[in-house]
Amino acid sequence: MILKKKYKSIDTLRLAFGASPVFMTLYAILSSAQSVVQTAVTAVVTANFVDTATFILNRTRPYKDIYLALALVLMISGVVNTTGAAAKLTASKVRVSLQRSLKPAIVKFFAAFQYKYIENEKSWELISRVSRDPVKAVMDGVDAFIQFAQIIISVASVFILIVSQVWWAALIILSFSIPMFWLSMRAGKKNYQAERDAEKYNRRTEYLEEVLTGRENVDERTLFGYNDVVNRVWQEQYDAGRKLQVKVTAKNFMISKGSSMLLALISLLVALTLIGPVVNHQMSAGMFMGIVSAVFGMIQKLGFQMSRSLENISRAGEYMKDLSEFVLLREAEGALTEPDAEPIQIDSLEFCNVRFCYPGGGEPILNGLSFRLEAGRHYAFVGKNGAGKTTITKLLSGLYTEYEGEILINGKELREYPVSAVKAMFSVVYQDFAKYYIEMKDNIAIGDIHAAGKEVEAAHQAGLDEVVNKLEKGINTPLGKILKGGQDISGGQWQRVAIARSLVSRAPVRILDEPTSALDPISESNLYRDFEKLMKGKTTIFVSHRLGSTKLADEILVIDGGKITERGTHEELMADKGRYADMFEAQKEWYS
Ligand code: ADP
């Protein structure tokens, strides 16, 4: 559905047509028919009615003729309403089809992007702009084009009607209408620009409102009591936005009134131009009334609809520009492949002189990092915040592949393994692990898409028995408050769920990357101890800046300045009296 190409606003029509050719064609036909019927056909029927009435008054036609003329007027008004409603219905069918095809296509792109785009602020903004509501963005563009086409069709059909009556009057009307029309279009564009300026403020106040009233921040809001401060900032932003909005509204008012006056002038000039032919009997009085009333009616809407549809077309253009950039973001190779069902056996894992900078330059985070880990042992990576510990886990799990040096698994470079094999090698519990508001069982099962049926055992091993027993439907209870019957659990219990997720995984190497940082040092230390016991004989990597929890590891690697600076057991490192020993001494009181 979505190709790697440059998209323009007109492509909204192509996408909609691709999603539902039948309904899109119907939508276009019905909308066009509605425009013609609403203007030219109505004018002809009105002309017929007025002329028939005049003939009857002059007694040149029988009285009963008026019935047919009247019936035609009523019928046409019915047709306008029905075609309008039918067009709306087909538009909603197109929307549903887009929902089915476009949304999944965007999500698929999203899922395949290289990880660096997710972490980069600019590309992340682009991604969220594109994926927030693609169907609405495309459909707004489609509606705007259809509306624009309706305006053109209305104008053209009335114009053709005038040509069919008195061709030279049509030429005169054309000569003054075009420049005035152009002026009114320019006004519409200015209007749009002014609104965009005001929108910036709206976005900021919306965010602040979310901070002030949203569910997400409720704890911190109460704890930090920042309501007054944020309220003040909100007030300032709101005032600034409001002032701008008032200016915009005033400007809009002037512009729209100015353009309406121009358009009203067009109606007046049309009437003046046509009065001559009526007097000279080149056009019937009925036709004059029909055309003038069609022009008046059309022009009333024209000023408003024209600028609205142009505004929306240009907005759709902005979205399509974003979409063109979005589709060009590079995909990670094999991003959508599932992990292998049978992970390979890992005997050794080695970093050889690895250097790594995050995309966008800056200082190298890892700077000649080398170490070798053996299977079946427990390792702890320690170092201060920002030392690069998480970066190591990101490289290991294949999220970034643009490093210098080598990462060897069983002696073979990591980048040479198929992506599906790399995905099956490591199970990582991240610091900001996800909380899924689904059943606890499914929350755990996510840890290994190939391993069903191990959830109860994993929950037990992760120390969740007590929680499970308290939950209304045991392990089948939805967590969080989103699903019906959902129950919230504590932060520490969520952490255990995340660990249970890692336990069901058959990955040969398990990494715990400070998922316990929200716990106090002693609880963290206890949790690590439990995990240690569970993982006996398996390869594990603990990452922490708190040393009390990692001292049980078989070996501790201290990271500083992008390199390993010390390595050994807790006792060895303490005896060395190096940086590790200093850090441990400094943190000792946390555990007493
Ligand atoms: P640790 O896990 O040891 O606390 P990290 O590996 O998370 O440290 O981060 C190491 C350094 O890399 C930090 O200085 C951090 O600011 C930087 N960093 C982390 N992620 C990114 C990113 N996506 N882009 C740029 N710099 C990053």
XYZ file of C-alpha atoms and ligand atoms in Angstrom:
619
model
C 0.000 0.000 0.000
C 2.783 2.440 0.911
C 5.744 2.749 -1.418
C 9.105 4.393 -0.997
C 8.432 7.516 -3.033
C 7.846 11.203 -2.813
C 4.253 11.862 -1.872
C 2.305 14.985 -2.751
C -1.063 16.163 -1.489
C -2.771 14.676 -4.569
C -1.534 11.232 -3.483
C -4.156 11.248 -0.744
C -6.615 10.513 -3.579
C -4.405 7.736 -4.910
C -4.138 6.107 -1.480
C -7.889 6.311 -0.941
C -8.559 4.935 -4.401
C -6.105 2.101 -3.754
C -7.915 1.253 -0.521
C -11.393 1.234 -2.008
C -11.668 1.849 -5.785
C -15.425 1.313 -5.938
C -16.470 3.570 -3.078
C -13.891 6.199 -3.953
C -15.258 6.376 -7.531
C -18.788 6.551 -6.175
C -17.780 9.276 -3.726
C -16.316 11.359 -6.571
C -19.303 10.770 -8.890
C -21.925 11.507 -6.243
C -20.148 14.652 -5.057
C -19.780 15.941 -8.638
C -23.423 15.131 -9.396
C -24.487 16.959 -6.264
C -22.584 20.094 -7.361
C -24.107 20.129 -10.847
C -27.620 19.475 -9.551
C -27.264 22.022 -6.790
C -26.254 24.814 -9.172
C -26.913 24.487 -12.928
C -29.789 21.990 -12.782
C -31.460 23.938 -9.975
C -31.040 27.112 -12.067
C -32.702 25.469 -15.090
C -35.571 24.092 -12.999
C -36.078 27.460 -11.264
C -36.037 29.178 -14.680
C -38.650 26.744 -15.906
C -40.815 27.379 -12.843
C -40.613 31.186 -13.076
C -41.186 31.204 -16.846
C -44.141 28.821 -16.572
C -45.647 31.000 -13.869
C -45.169 34.094 -16.063
C -46.826 32.364 -19.039
C -49.717 31.314 -16.830
C -50.117 34.895 -15.611
C -50.102 36.044 -19.260
C -52.629 33.284 -19.904
C -50.492 31.809 -22.704
C -50.234 28.469 -20.893
C -52.786 26.444 -18.916
C -52.748 26.626 -15.113
C -52.021 22.911 -14.643
C -48.508 23.306 -16.144
C -47.352 24.815 -12.876
C -47.729 21.426 -11.128
C -45.040 19.784 -13.201
C -42.731 22.808 -12.805
C -43.226 22.769 -9.046
C -42.747 19.002 -8.859
C -39.445 19.381 -10.687
C -38.250 22.029 -8.214
C -39.116 19.776 -5.270
C -37.620 16.709 -6.889
C -34.323 18.443 -7.558
C -34.083 19.624 -3.980
C -34.677 15.988 -2.898
C -31.980 14.801 -5.297
C -29.478 17.301 -3.847
C -30.112 16.037 -0.325
C -30.002 12.357 -1.266
C -26.821 12.611 -3.299
C -25.233 14.576 -0.441
C -26.130 11.892 2.091
C -25.047 9.081 -0.251
C -21.706 10.832 -0.845
C -21.143 11.024 2.926
C -21.923 7.332 3.253
C -19.451 6.335 0.532
C -16.831 8.585 2.159
C -17.246 6.689 5.413
C -16.810 3.393 3.534
C -13.553 4.717 2.070
C -12.468 5.701 5.570
C -13.106 2.201 6.894
C -11.094 0.660 4.040
C -8.228 3.032 4.716
C -8.368 2.124 8.378
C -7.925 -1.518 7.372
C -5.077 -1.047 4.925
C -3.226 2.193 5.599
C -2.904 1.968 9.358
C -1.341 -1.538 9.328
C 0.988 -0.482 6.482
C 2.261 2.460 8.538
C 2.634 0.315 11.649
C 4.633 -2.215 9.621
C 7.031 0.486 8.444
C 7.300 1.763 11.979
C 8.144 -1.674 13.342
C 10.935 -2.131 10.820
C 12.795 1.146 11.352
C 16.322 1.109 12.574
C 16.430 1.656 16.299
C 18.442 4.870 15.993
C 15.399 6.669 14.570
C 13.387 5.835 17.641
C 16.041 7.315 19.909
C 16.622 10.407 17.789
C 14.330 13.225 18.794
C 13.826 14.633 15.308
C 13.062 11.354 13.563
C 10.902 10.268 16.489
C 8.816 13.410 16.086
C 8.448 12.671 12.391
C 7.454 9.079 13.132
C 4.863 10.111 15.675
C 3.454 12.814 13.409
C 3.001 10.297 10.591
C 1.707 7.401 12.610
C -0.636 9.257 14.980
C -3.695 9.331 12.724
C -2.791 8.587 9.101
C -6.363 7.785 8.093
C -7.658 11.141 9.254
C -4.794 12.965 7.545
C -5.390 11.182 4.225
C -9.167 11.442 4.419
C -9.000 15.173 5.233
C -6.928 15.563 2.064
C -9.425 13.512 0.020
C -12.370 15.535 1.361
C -10.550 18.764 0.607
C -9.866 17.719 -2.997
C -13.446 16.614 -3.459
C -14.680 19.872 -1.999
C -12.353 21.813 -4.276
C -13.556 19.809 -7.281
C -17.144 20.521 -6.240
C -16.442 24.241 -6.284
C -14.844 24.038 -9.734
C -17.722 21.893 -11.046
C -20.316 24.293 -9.618
C -18.589 27.271 -11.172
C -18.045 25.495 -14.488
C -21.616 24.238 -14.750
C -23.091 27.690 -14.096
C -20.588 29.108 -16.572
C -21.624 26.614 -19.241
C -25.243 27.502 -18.577
C -24.469 31.184 -19.127
C -22.493 30.378 -22.324
C -25.496 28.409 -23.606
C -27.651 31.474 -23.077
C -25.511 34.490 -24.068
C -21.912 33.606 -24.849
C -20.523 37.163 -24.758
C -21.952 37.754 -21.270
C -20.050 34.671 -20.186
C -16.828 36.186 -21.519
C -17.381 39.428 -19.609
C -18.124 37.526 -16.409
C -15.008 35.431 -16.883
C -12.796 38.480 -17.353
C -13.616 39.992 -13.950
C -14.177 36.759 -12.061
C -10.727 35.287 -12.586
C -8.677 38.068 -10.950
C -11.179 38.376 -8.110
C -11.158 34.664 -7.574
C -7.400 34.694 -7.433
C -7.434 37.450 -4.828
C -9.870 35.490 -2.732
C -7.681 32.368 -2.971
C -4.678 34.339 -1.771
C -6.693 35.530 1.177
C -7.506 31.918 2.013
C -3.818 31.056 2.046
C -2.964 33.923 4.384
C -5.720 32.804 6.646
C -4.152 29.364 6.888
C -0.717 30.780 7.713
C -2.140 32.881 10.518
C -3.889 29.891 12.033
C -0.735 27.844 11.991
C 1.047 30.494 14.036
C -1.624 30.276 16.692
C -1.502 26.485 16.656
C 2.032 26.416 18.070
C 0.747 27.954 21.291
C -2.181 25.592 21.390
C 0.137 22.598 21.305
C 2.135 23.960 24.245
C -0.918 24.688 26.352
C -2.345 21.278 25.502
C 0.835 19.628 26.797
C 0.778 21.668 29.984
C -2.861 20.803 30.502
C -1.927 17.161 30.258
C 0.784 17.697 32.896
C -1.730 19.429 35.142
C -4.605 16.997 34.803
C -3.336 13.780 33.181
C -3.250 10.440 34.944
C 0.396 9.779 34.114
C 1.787 12.528 36.330
C -0.666 12.276 39.173
C 1.865 10.932 41.705
C 4.582 13.426 40.963
C 2.100 16.251 40.793
C 1.002 15.535 44.328
C 4.482 14.865 45.601
C 6.265 17.841 44.077
C 3.325 20.207 44.361
C 4.281 21.893 41.114
C 0.683 22.703 40.274
C 1.052 26.424 40.960
C 4.248 26.809 38.976
C 2.975 24.861 35.980
C -0.338 26.614 36.255
C 1.458 29.940 35.984
C 3.443 28.830 32.933
C 0.226 27.483 31.447
C -1.479 30.813 32.109
C 1.357 32.704 30.386
C 1.310 30.416 27.387
C -2.444 30.517 27.290
C -2.471 34.313 27.394
C 0.170 34.581 24.695
C -1.770 32.068 22.598
C -5.041 33.825 23.241
C -3.627 37.216 22.251
C -2.306 35.724 19.065
C -5.598 33.953 18.540
C -7.483 37.239 18.894
C -5.135 38.796 16.339
C -5.595 35.802 14.063
C -9.346 35.928 14.464
C -9.399 39.639 13.683
C -7.150 39.081 10.690
C -9.259 36.137 9.573
C -12.344 38.239 9.930
C -10.912 41.014 7.774
C -9.589 38.582 5.217
C -12.751 36.549 5.017
C -14.983 39.607 4.957
C -12.739 41.179 2.328
C -12.906 38.100 0.168
C -16.674 37.763 0.715
C -17.101 41.328 -0.450
C -15.072 40.578 -3.548
C -17.246 37.570 -4.208
C -20.449 39.507 -3.560
C -19.184 42.022 -6.060
C -18.855 39.200 -8.573
C -22.533 38.259 -8.039
C -23.546 41.851 -8.504
C -21.534 42.212 -11.690
C -22.970 38.950 -13.037
C -26.477 40.282 -12.434
C -25.608 43.600 -14.092
C -24.058 41.877 -17.096
C -27.073 39.622 -17.598
C -29.739 42.291 -17.222
C -29.058 43.590 -20.772
C -29.721 40.234 -22.499
C -32.974 39.871 -20.489
C -34.183 43.283 -21.634
C -33.209 42.402 -25.217
C -35.072 39.063 -24.967
C -31.890 37.076 -25.456
C -32.540 35.384 -22.114
C -35.779 34.645 -20.315
C -36.555 36.340 -17.017
C -36.794 32.907 -15.405
C -33.320 31.970 -16.604
C -31.997 35.291 -15.307
C -33.444 34.561 -11.875
C -32.230 30.956 -11.944
C -28.668 31.927 -12.853
C -28.446 34.914 -10.517
C -29.808 32.943 -7.583
C -27.399 30.063 -8.372
C -24.484 32.516 -8.493
C -25.547 34.199 -5.247
C -26.000 30.873 -3.464
C -22.748 29.473 -4.814
C -20.728 32.536 -3.988
C -21.928 32.596 -0.405
C -20.373 29.209 0.148
C -17.516 29.723 -2.243
C -15.552 32.209 -0.156
C -15.635 29.965 2.867
C -15.270 26.569 1.214
C -12.562 27.683 -1.142
C -10.196 28.825 1.587
C -11.110 25.857 3.775
C -10.438 23.301 1.074
C -7.212 24.985 0.002
C -6.118 25.107 3.603
C -6.846 21.416 4.021
C -5.119 20.526 0.768
C -2.032 22.320 1.910
C -2.269 20.597 5.293
C -2.549 17.242 3.510
C 0.513 18.306 1.510
C 2.445 18.832 4.748
C 1.410 15.389 5.939
C 2.400 13.797 2.648
C 5.779 15.534 2.855
C 6.237 13.946 6.266
C 5.109 10.613 4.851
C 7.703 10.865 2.044
C 10.436 11.356 4.649
C 8.970 8.621 6.820
C 9.090 5.969 4.080
C 12.694 6.865 3.343
C 13.880 6.164 6.892
C 15.989 3.076 6.643
C 14.690 -0.233 7.824
C 16.705 -2.470 10.059
C 17.552 -5.648 8.217
C 15.239 -8.444 9.299
C 13.440 -6.195 11.767
C 10.168 -8.012 11.250
C 11.551 -11.538 11.447
C 10.702 -13.548 14.503
C 13.409 -14.898 16.790
C 14.550 -18.441 15.935
C 12.557 -21.113 17.755
C 15.800 -22.866 18.682
C 18.440 -20.426 19.954
C 22.048 -21.284 19.220
C 24.230 -22.438 22.105
C 26.500 -19.599 23.218
C 29.925 -20.656 24.507
C 31.684 -17.319 24.465
C 30.904 -13.676 23.971
C 33.668 -11.235 23.226
C 34.046 -7.485 22.621
C 37.304 -6.714 20.743
C 38.338 -3.100 20.762
C 34.785 -1.855 20.236
C 34.329 1.859 19.585
C 30.885 3.351 19.334
C 29.332 6.826 18.988
C 25.604 7.393 18.827
C 24.468 8.549 15.379
C 24.806 12.288 15.077
C 28.379 12.314 16.316
C 29.617 13.435 19.685
C 32.085 11.761 21.989
C 32.603 8.011 21.648
C 30.615 6.269 24.380
C 32.590 3.032 24.089
C 36.226 3.639 23.358
C 38.229 0.515 22.659
C 36.143 -1.727 24.892
C 37.405 -5.311 25.151
C 36.291 -8.220 27.315
C 35.442 -11.898 27.028
C 32.601 -13.668 28.820
C 32.251 -17.450 29.155
C 29.038 -19.433 29.127
C 27.372 -20.434 32.386
C 28.790 -17.647 34.523
C 27.250 -14.613 36.148
C 28.705 -11.256 35.245
C 28.033 -7.802 36.598
C 28.737 -4.617 34.684
C 29.124 -1.740 37.049
C 29.977 1.907 36.602
C 28.522 5.286 37.271
C 25.421 6.550 35.488
C 26.150 7.359 31.870
C 29.279 5.138 31.743
C 27.877 3.204 28.769
C 26.507 0.042 30.393
C 23.143 0.168 28.646
C 24.897 1.003 25.399
C 26.711 -2.346 25.650
C 23.386 -4.188 25.970
C 21.998 -2.275 22.986
C 24.943 -3.354 20.845
C 24.640 -6.942 22.040
C 20.972 -7.181 21.217
C 21.613 -5.839 17.719
C 19.806 -2.501 18.140
C 22.855 -0.657 16.796
C 25.201 -2.243 14.293
C 27.391 0.741 13.364
C 30.239 0.060 15.791
C 33.947 -0.247 15.074
C 35.858 -3.312 16.244
C 34.238 -6.690 16.674
C 31.646 -8.350 18.838
C 32.209 -12.089 18.608
C 29.716 -14.780 19.556
C 31.413 -18.189 19.582
C 34.230 -16.461 17.663
C 31.953 -15.228 14.882
C 31.080 -11.558 14.335
C 27.604 -10.728 15.644
C 26.673 -8.858 12.457
C 27.222 -12.017 10.420
C 24.505 -13.956 12.238
C 21.004 -13.853 10.790
C 18.816 -11.339 12.624
C 16.462 -14.097 13.746
C 19.403 -15.837 15.453
C 20.551 -12.641 17.207
C 17.013 -12.001 18.438
C 16.976 -15.453 20.018
C 20.365 -15.027 21.737
C 19.505 -12.490 24.418
C 16.643 -11.780 26.693
C 16.892 -8.304 28.187
C 14.901 -6.765 31.009
C 15.397 -3.055 30.487
C 15.371 -0.279 33.022
C 12.220 1.139 31.440
C 10.644 -2.261 30.783
C 7.155 -2.137 29.354
C 3.997 -2.586 31.401
C 1.333 -4.178 29.248
C -2.207 -3.657 30.387
C -3.251 -7.196 29.505
C -3.587 -10.413 31.517
C -0.640 -11.212 33.737
C -0.225 -14.532 31.944
C 0.083 -12.823 28.551
C 2.338 -10.199 30.076
C 4.752 -12.989 30.929
C 4.222 -14.990 27.724
C 5.427 -12.013 25.654
C 8.941 -12.955 26.772
C 9.057 -15.834 24.291
C 6.628 -16.102 21.414
C 7.538 -19.765 20.993
C 7.061 -20.826 24.596
C 3.502 -21.170 25.739
C 2.581 -22.863 28.998
C 5.546 -21.807 31.112
C 3.923 -18.697 32.555
C 2.698 -20.148 35.859
C 6.096 -21.650 36.634
C 7.838 -18.373 35.704
C 5.485 -16.352 37.909
C 6.257 -18.717 40.763
C 10.006 -18.464 40.187
C 9.863 -14.693 40.004
C 8.276 -14.614 43.457
C 4.832 -13.622 42.272
C 2.852 -16.377 44.066
C 1.533 -14.059 46.732
C 0.384 -11.475 44.165
C -1.199 -14.113 41.933
C -3.152 -15.513 44.883
C -4.486 -12.082 45.737
C -5.606 -11.269 42.210
C -9.250 -11.975 41.520
C -8.696 -14.275 38.580
C -5.182 -15.317 39.519
C -2.702 -15.233 36.694
C -5.535 -14.566 34.238
C -6.313 -11.163 35.764
C -5.717 -8.201 33.476
C -3.146 -5.815 34.952
C -3.589 -2.066 35.051
C -6.887 -0.276 34.924
C -7.523 -0.234 31.195
C -9.272 -3.566 30.657
C -12.490 -4.499 32.442
C -11.730 -6.144 35.775
C -8.125 -4.963 35.599
C -6.134 -4.658 38.823
C -3.113 -2.509 39.467
C -0.012 -3.956 41.071
C 2.900 -2.209 42.730
C 6.051 -1.004 40.968
C 8.105 -3.805 42.521
C 5.513 -6.381 41.425
C 5.614 -5.061 37.866
C 9.364 -5.564 38.025
C 8.884 -9.170 38.991
C 6.488 -9.610 36.065
C 9.194 -8.229 33.759
C 11.666 -10.685 35.246
C 9.189 -13.566 34.821
C 9.030 -12.538 31.160
C 12.755 -13.045 30.940
C 12.447 -16.415 32.713
C 10.130 -17.922 30.098
C 12.597 -16.988 27.399
C 14.907 -19.700 26.136
C 17.609 -17.196 25.241
C 21.013 -18.539 26.317
C 22.086 -15.152 27.738
C 19.911 -13.142 30.114
C 20.541 -9.497 30.772
C 19.063 -7.485 33.632
C 19.686 -3.849 32.847
C 18.803 -2.041 36.082
C 15.136 -2.973 35.901
C 15.200 -2.613 39.661
C 16.360 0.973 39.826
C 12.959 2.012 41.166
C 13.461 -0.225 44.184
C 15.397 0.708 47.276
C 18.946 -0.729 47.354
C 18.083 -3.541 49.786
C 15.025 -4.777 47.871
C 17.056 -4.549 44.696
C 19.800 -6.571 46.259
C 17.275 -9.227 47.398
C 15.749 -9.425 43.953
C 19.132 -9.877 42.336
C 19.892 -12.609 44.851
C 16.688 -14.457 43.903
C 17.535 -14.074 40.253
C 21.074 -15.370 40.873
C 19.696 -18.550 42.411
C 17.222 -19.086 39.618
C 19.845 -18.637 36.971
C 22.445 -20.931 38.425
C 24.511 -22.419 35.616
C 23.133 -19.979 33.031
C 24.913 -17.038 31.483
C 23.669 -13.778 32.964
C 24.725 -10.170 32.838
C 23.608 -7.793 35.573
C 23.928 -4.125 34.937
C 23.839 -1.711 37.830
C 25.432 1.328 39.326
C 24.616 -0.010 42.795
C 27.308 -2.397 43.859
C 25.610 -4.134 46.789
C 23.356 -5.982 44.398
C 26.071 -7.131 42.063
C 28.696 -8.394 44.445
C 27.373 -11.953 44.205
C 28.338 -12.149 40.543
C 31.105 -14.578 39.537
C 32.932 -11.678 38.008
C 32.525 -7.908 38.077
C 33.591 -5.634 35.217
C 33.995 -1.954 36.014
C 33.336 0.399 33.139
C 34.730 3.881 33.031
C 35.570 6.197 30.147
C 34.244 3.703 27.616
C 36.634 0.948 28.713
C 36.917 -1.841 31.281
C 39.096 -0.444 34.023
C 38.907 -3.253 36.575
C 37.790 -6.855 36.493
C 37.569 -9.615 39.096
C 35.466 -11.014 41.928
C 34.141 -8.704 44.599
C 36.878 -9.840 46.980
C 39.629 -9.345 44.421
C 38.447 -5.884 43.488
C 38.132 -4.882 47.132
C 41.649 -6.104 47.758
C 42.915 -4.056 44.802
C 41.619 -0.925 46.526
C 40.881 0.671 43.166
C 37.870 2.573 41.906
C 35.506 -0.316 42.646
C 36.584 -0.446 46.277
C 36.102 3.337 46.568
C 32.629 3.131 45.084
C 31.699 0.200 47.288
C 32.851 2.001 50.419
C 30.885 5.078 49.397
C 27.697 3.052 48.888
C 28.123 0.803 51.915
C 25.682 2.690 54.110
C 22.863 2.012 51.620
C 22.928 -1.621 52.693
C 23.339 -1.276 56.417
P 24.575 3.790 31.605
O 23.727 2.634 31.237
O 25.948 3.387 32.030
O 23.964 4.705 32.616
P 24.167 4.617 28.860
O 24.765 3.512 28.073
O 22.699 4.657 28.982
O 24.827 4.689 30.313
O 24.624 5.992 28.240
C 25.978 6.286 27.985
C 26.097 7.668 27.360
O 25.480 7.660 26.084
C 25.408 8.764 28.154
O 26.280 9.882 28.154
C 24.177 9.059 27.370
O 23.869 10.425 27.464
C 24.568 8.700 25.953
N 23.411 8.221 25.164
C 22.580 7.199 25.503
N 21.658 6.994 24.540
C 21.909 7.905 23.572
C 21.325 8.211 22.304
N 20.295 7.528 21.830
N 21.852 9.206 21.580
C 22.900 9.902 22.022
N 23.512 9.674 23.195
C 23.043 8.687 23.973
